[in-house]
mmCIF file of C-alpha atoms in Angstrom:
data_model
loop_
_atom_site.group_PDB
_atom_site.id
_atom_site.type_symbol
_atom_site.label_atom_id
_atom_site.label_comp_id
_atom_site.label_asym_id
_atom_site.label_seq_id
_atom_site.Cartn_x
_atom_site.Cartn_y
_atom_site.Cartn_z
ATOM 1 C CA UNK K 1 16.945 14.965 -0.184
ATOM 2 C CA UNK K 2 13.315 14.708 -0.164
ATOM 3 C CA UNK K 3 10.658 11.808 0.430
ATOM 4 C CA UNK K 4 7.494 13.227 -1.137
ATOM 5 C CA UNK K 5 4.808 14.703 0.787
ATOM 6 C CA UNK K 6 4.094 11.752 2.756
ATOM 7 C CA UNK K 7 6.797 10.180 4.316
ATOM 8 C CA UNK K 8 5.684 7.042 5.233
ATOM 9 C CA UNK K 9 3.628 4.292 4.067
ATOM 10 C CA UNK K 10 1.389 1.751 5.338
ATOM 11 C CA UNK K 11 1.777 -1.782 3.008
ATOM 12 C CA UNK K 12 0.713 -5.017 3.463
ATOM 13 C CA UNK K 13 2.734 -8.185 4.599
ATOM 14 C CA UNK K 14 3.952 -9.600 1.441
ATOM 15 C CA UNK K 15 3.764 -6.748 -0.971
ATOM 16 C CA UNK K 16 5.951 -4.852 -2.891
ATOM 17 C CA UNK K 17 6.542 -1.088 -2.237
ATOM 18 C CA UNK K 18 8.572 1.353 -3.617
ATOM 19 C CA UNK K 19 10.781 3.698 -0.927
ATOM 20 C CA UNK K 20 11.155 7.391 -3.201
ATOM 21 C CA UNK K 21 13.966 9.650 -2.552
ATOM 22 C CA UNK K 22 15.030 12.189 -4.977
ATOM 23 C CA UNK K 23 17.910 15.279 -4.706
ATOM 24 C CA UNK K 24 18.003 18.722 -5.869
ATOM 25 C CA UNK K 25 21.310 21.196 -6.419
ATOM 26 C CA UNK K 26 20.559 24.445 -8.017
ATOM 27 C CA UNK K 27 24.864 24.284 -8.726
ATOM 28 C CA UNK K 28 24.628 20.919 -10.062
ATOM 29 C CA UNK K 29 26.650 17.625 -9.167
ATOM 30 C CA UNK K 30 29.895 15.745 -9.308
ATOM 31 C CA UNK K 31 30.505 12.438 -7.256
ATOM 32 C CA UNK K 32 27.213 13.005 -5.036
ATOM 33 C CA UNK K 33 27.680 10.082 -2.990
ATOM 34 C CA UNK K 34 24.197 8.312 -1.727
ATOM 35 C CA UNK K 35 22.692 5.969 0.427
ATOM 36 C CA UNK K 36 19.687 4.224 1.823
ATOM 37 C CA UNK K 37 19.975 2.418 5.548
ATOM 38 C CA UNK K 38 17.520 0.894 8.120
ATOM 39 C CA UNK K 39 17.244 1.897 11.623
ATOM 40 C CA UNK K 40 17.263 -2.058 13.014
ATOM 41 C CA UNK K 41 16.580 -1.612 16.661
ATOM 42 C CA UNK K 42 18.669 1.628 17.085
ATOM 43 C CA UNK K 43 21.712 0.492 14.523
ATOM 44 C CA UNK K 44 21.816 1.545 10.694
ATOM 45 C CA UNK K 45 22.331 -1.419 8.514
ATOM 46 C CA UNK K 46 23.692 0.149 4.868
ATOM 47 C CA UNK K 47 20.624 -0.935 2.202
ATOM 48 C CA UNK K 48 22.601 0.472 -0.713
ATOM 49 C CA UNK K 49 24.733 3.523 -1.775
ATOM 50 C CA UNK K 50 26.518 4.764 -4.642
ATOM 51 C CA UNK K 51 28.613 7.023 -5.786
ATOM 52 C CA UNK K 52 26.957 9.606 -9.259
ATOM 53 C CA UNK K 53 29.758 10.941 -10.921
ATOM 54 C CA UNK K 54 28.010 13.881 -12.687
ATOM 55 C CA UNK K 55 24.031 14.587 -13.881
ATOM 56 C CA UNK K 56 22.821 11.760 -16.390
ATOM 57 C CA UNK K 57 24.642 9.035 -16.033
ATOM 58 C CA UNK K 58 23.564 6.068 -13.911
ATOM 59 C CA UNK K 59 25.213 4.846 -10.892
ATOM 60 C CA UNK K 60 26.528 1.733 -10.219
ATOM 61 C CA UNK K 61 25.050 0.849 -6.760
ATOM 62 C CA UNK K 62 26.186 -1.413 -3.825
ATOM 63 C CA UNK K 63 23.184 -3.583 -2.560
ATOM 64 C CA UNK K 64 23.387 -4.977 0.821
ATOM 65 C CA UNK K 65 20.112 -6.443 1.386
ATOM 66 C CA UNK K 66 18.242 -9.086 -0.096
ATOM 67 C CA UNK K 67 14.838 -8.402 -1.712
ATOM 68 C CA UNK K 68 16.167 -4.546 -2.625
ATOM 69 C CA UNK K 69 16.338 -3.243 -5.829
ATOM 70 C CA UNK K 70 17.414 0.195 -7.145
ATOM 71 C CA UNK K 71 14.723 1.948 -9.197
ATOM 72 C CA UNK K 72 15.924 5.402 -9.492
ATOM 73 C CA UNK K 73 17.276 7.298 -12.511
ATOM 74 C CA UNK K 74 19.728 9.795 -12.274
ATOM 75 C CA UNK K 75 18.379 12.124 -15.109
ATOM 76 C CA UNK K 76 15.446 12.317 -12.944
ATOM 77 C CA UNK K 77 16.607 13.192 -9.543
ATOM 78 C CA UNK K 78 15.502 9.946 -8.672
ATOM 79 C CA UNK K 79 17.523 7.226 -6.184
ATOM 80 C CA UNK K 80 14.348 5.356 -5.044
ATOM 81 C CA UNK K 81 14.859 1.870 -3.919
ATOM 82 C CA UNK K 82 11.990 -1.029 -4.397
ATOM 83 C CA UNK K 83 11.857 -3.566 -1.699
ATOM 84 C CA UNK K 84 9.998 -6.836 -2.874
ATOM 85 C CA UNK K 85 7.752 -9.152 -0.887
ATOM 86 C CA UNK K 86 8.002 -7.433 2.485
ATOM 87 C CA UNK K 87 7.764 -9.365 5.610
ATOM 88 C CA UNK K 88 6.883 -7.536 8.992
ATOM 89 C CA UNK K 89 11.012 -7.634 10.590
ATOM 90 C CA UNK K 90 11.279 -4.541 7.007
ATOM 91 C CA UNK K 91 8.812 -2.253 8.971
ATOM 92 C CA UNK K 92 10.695 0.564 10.226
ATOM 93 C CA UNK K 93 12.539 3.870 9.378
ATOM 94 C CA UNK K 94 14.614 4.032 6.377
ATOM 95 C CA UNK K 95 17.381 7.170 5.854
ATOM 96 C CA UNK K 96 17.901 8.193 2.487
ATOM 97 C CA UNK K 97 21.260 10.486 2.741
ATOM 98 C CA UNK K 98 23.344 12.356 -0.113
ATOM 99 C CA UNK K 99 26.468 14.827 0.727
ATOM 100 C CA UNK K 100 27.234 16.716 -2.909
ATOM 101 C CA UNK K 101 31.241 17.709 -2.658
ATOM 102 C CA UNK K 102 30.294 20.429 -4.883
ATOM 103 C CA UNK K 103 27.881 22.098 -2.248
ATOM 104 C CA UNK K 104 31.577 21.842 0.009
ATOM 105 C CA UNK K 105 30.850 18.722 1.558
ATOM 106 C CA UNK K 106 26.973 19.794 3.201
ATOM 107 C CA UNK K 107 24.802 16.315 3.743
ATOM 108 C CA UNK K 108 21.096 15.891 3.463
ATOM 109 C CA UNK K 109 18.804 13.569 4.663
ATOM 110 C CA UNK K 110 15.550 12.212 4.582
ATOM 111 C CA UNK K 111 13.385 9.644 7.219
ATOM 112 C CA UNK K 112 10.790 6.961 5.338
ATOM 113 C CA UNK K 113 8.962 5.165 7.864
ATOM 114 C CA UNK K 114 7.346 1.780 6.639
ATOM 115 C CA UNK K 115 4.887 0.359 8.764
ATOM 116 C CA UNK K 116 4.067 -3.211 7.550
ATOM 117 C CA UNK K 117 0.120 -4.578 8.461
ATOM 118 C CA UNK K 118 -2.001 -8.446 7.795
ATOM 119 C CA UNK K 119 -4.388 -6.240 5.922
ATOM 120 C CA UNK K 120 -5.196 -3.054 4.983
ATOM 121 C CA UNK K 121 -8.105 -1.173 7.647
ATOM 122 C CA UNK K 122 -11.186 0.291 5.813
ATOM 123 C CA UNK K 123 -11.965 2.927 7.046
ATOM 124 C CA UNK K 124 -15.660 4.065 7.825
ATOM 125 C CA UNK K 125 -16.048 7.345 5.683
ATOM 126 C CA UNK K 126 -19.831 7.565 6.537
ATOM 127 C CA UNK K 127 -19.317 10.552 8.961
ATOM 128 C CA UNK K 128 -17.082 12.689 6.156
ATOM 129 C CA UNK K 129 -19.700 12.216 3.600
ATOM 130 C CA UNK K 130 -22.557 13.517 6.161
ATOM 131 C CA UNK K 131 -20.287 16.662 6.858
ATOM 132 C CA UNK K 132 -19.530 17.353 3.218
ATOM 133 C CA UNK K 133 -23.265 16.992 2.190
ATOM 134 C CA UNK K 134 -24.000 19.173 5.020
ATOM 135 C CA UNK K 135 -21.680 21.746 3.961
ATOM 136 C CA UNK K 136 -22.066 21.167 0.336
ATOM 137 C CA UNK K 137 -26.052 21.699 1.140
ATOM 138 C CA UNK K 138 -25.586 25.036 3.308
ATOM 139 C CA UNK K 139 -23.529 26.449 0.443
ATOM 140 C CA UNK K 140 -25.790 25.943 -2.449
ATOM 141 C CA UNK K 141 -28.678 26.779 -0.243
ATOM 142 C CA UNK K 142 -26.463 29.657 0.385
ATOM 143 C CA UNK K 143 -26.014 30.646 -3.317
ATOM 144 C CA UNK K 144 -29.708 29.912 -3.788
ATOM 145 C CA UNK K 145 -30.532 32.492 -1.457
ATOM 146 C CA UNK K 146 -28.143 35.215 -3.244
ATOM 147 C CA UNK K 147 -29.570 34.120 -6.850
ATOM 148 C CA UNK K 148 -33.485 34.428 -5.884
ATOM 149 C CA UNK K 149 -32.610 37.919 -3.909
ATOM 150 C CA UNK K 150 -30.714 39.394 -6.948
ATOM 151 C CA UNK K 151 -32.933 38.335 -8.754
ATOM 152 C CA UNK K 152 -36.074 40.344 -6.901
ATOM 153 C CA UNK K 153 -34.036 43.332 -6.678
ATOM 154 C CA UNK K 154 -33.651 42.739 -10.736
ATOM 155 C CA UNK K 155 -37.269 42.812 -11.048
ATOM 156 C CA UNK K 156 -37.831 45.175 -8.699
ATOM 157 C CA UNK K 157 -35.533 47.773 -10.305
ATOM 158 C CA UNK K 158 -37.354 47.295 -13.613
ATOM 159 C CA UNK K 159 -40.819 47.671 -12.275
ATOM 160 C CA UNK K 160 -39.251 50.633 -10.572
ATOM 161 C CA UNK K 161 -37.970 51.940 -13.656
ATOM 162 C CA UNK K 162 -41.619 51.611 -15.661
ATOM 163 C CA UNK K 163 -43.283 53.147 -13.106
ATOM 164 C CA UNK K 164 -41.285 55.833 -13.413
ATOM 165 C CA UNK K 165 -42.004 55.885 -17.396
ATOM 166 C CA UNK K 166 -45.498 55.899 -16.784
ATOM 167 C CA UNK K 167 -45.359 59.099 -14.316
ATOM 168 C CA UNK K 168 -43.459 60.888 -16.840
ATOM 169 C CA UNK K 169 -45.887 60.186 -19.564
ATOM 170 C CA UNK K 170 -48.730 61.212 -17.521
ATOM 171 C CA UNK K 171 -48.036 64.212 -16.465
ATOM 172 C CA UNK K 172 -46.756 65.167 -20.299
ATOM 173 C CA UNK K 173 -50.156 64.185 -20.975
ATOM 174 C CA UNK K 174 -52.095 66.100 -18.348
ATOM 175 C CA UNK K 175 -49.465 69.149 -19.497
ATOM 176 C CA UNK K 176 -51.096 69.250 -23.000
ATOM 177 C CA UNK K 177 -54.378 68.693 -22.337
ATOM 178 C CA UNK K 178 -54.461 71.129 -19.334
ATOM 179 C CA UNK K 179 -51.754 73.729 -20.263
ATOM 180 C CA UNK K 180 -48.652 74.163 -18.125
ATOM 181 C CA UNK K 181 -48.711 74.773 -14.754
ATOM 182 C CA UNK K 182 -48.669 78.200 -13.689
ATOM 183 C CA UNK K 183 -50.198 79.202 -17.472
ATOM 184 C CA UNK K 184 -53.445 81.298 -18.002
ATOM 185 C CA UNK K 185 -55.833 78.567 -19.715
ATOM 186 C CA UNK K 186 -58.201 79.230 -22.201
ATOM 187 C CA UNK K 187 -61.166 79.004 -20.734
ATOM 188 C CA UNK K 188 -63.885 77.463 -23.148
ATOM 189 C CA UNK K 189 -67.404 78.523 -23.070
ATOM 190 C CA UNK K 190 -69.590 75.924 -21.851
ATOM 191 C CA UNK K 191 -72.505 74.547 -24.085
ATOM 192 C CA UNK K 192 -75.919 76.058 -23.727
ATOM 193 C CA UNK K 193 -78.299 73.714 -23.051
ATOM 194 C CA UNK K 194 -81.557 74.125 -25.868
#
């Protein structure tokens, strides 16, 4: 049996929530036999319970409290119950339980606490959106920093690599006009002056 990832719920006096419980067998069913009940001052009251005789087909459920309705569908897992116009005495924990004689007679269970409130708190998120900007800001400050230094070593690679063009044309230069290094240059006469 499982209740979602949040197992309770905070709802206001005079709403309607929805209670979700849904089952898994990897070996499938036959007669699972569920139920919902309320922990009323340390005694479980039934809600409802019922009886699925095999995957698919909807069960016929018992209802033993007023303003409960059964919302789940078999085909789906699902044996949530909806409880309508809530009043502060529904508040509590609600059991959804499930025993599968095919999985030899091993229950599950699952808690649902409902906590029933005049009015919903708001709640002051000024403090989480200074912490996220601040983070938010350090991190593209952060990748701001990395961008502008690859970028320098970019440039700085290519200004590297021209420099090293212009050596290498340079000297091929100074080769030709000059002679080779280590080679016996002509040596030109020099004008005579009239």
């Amino acid at each position: 049996m499982n209740v979602g990832k949040i197992p309770f719920l905070e709802a206001v006096n005079g709403s309607t929530v929805m209670l979700p419980c849904t089952y898994f067998s990897c070996i499938g069913i036959k007669n699972l036999y569920f139920s919902w009940s309320f922990n009323e001052s340390g005694t479980m009251q039934k809600v409802c319970d019922s009886t699925i005789a095999t995957e698919g087909v909807l069960p016929n459920v018992a209802i033993y409290r007023d303003r409960v309705t059964f919302i789940g569908m078999n085909r789906e897992n699902n044996i949530s119950i909806m409880l309508w116009n809530i009043t502060f005495e529904d508040a509590g924990q609600y059991t959804c339980y499930g025993v599968n004689p095919k999985e030899k007679g091993k229950n599950h269970s699952a808690i649902f606490s409902l906590y029933v409130v005049e009015e919903l708190k708001v709640v002051d998120k000024t403090l989480t959106i200074i912490i996220a900007s601040c983070v938010g800001g350090a991190i593209a400050l952060l990748m701001g920093f990395m961008l502008i230094k690859n970028f320098t070593l970019f440039v700085l690679a290519k200004l590297e690599e021209k420099n090293k063009e212009c050596l290498v044309t340079s000297s091929g230069i100074d080769n030709t006009e000059n002679g080779l290094s280590g080679s016996k240059a002509d040596s030109k006469p020099t004008p005579k002056k009239k």
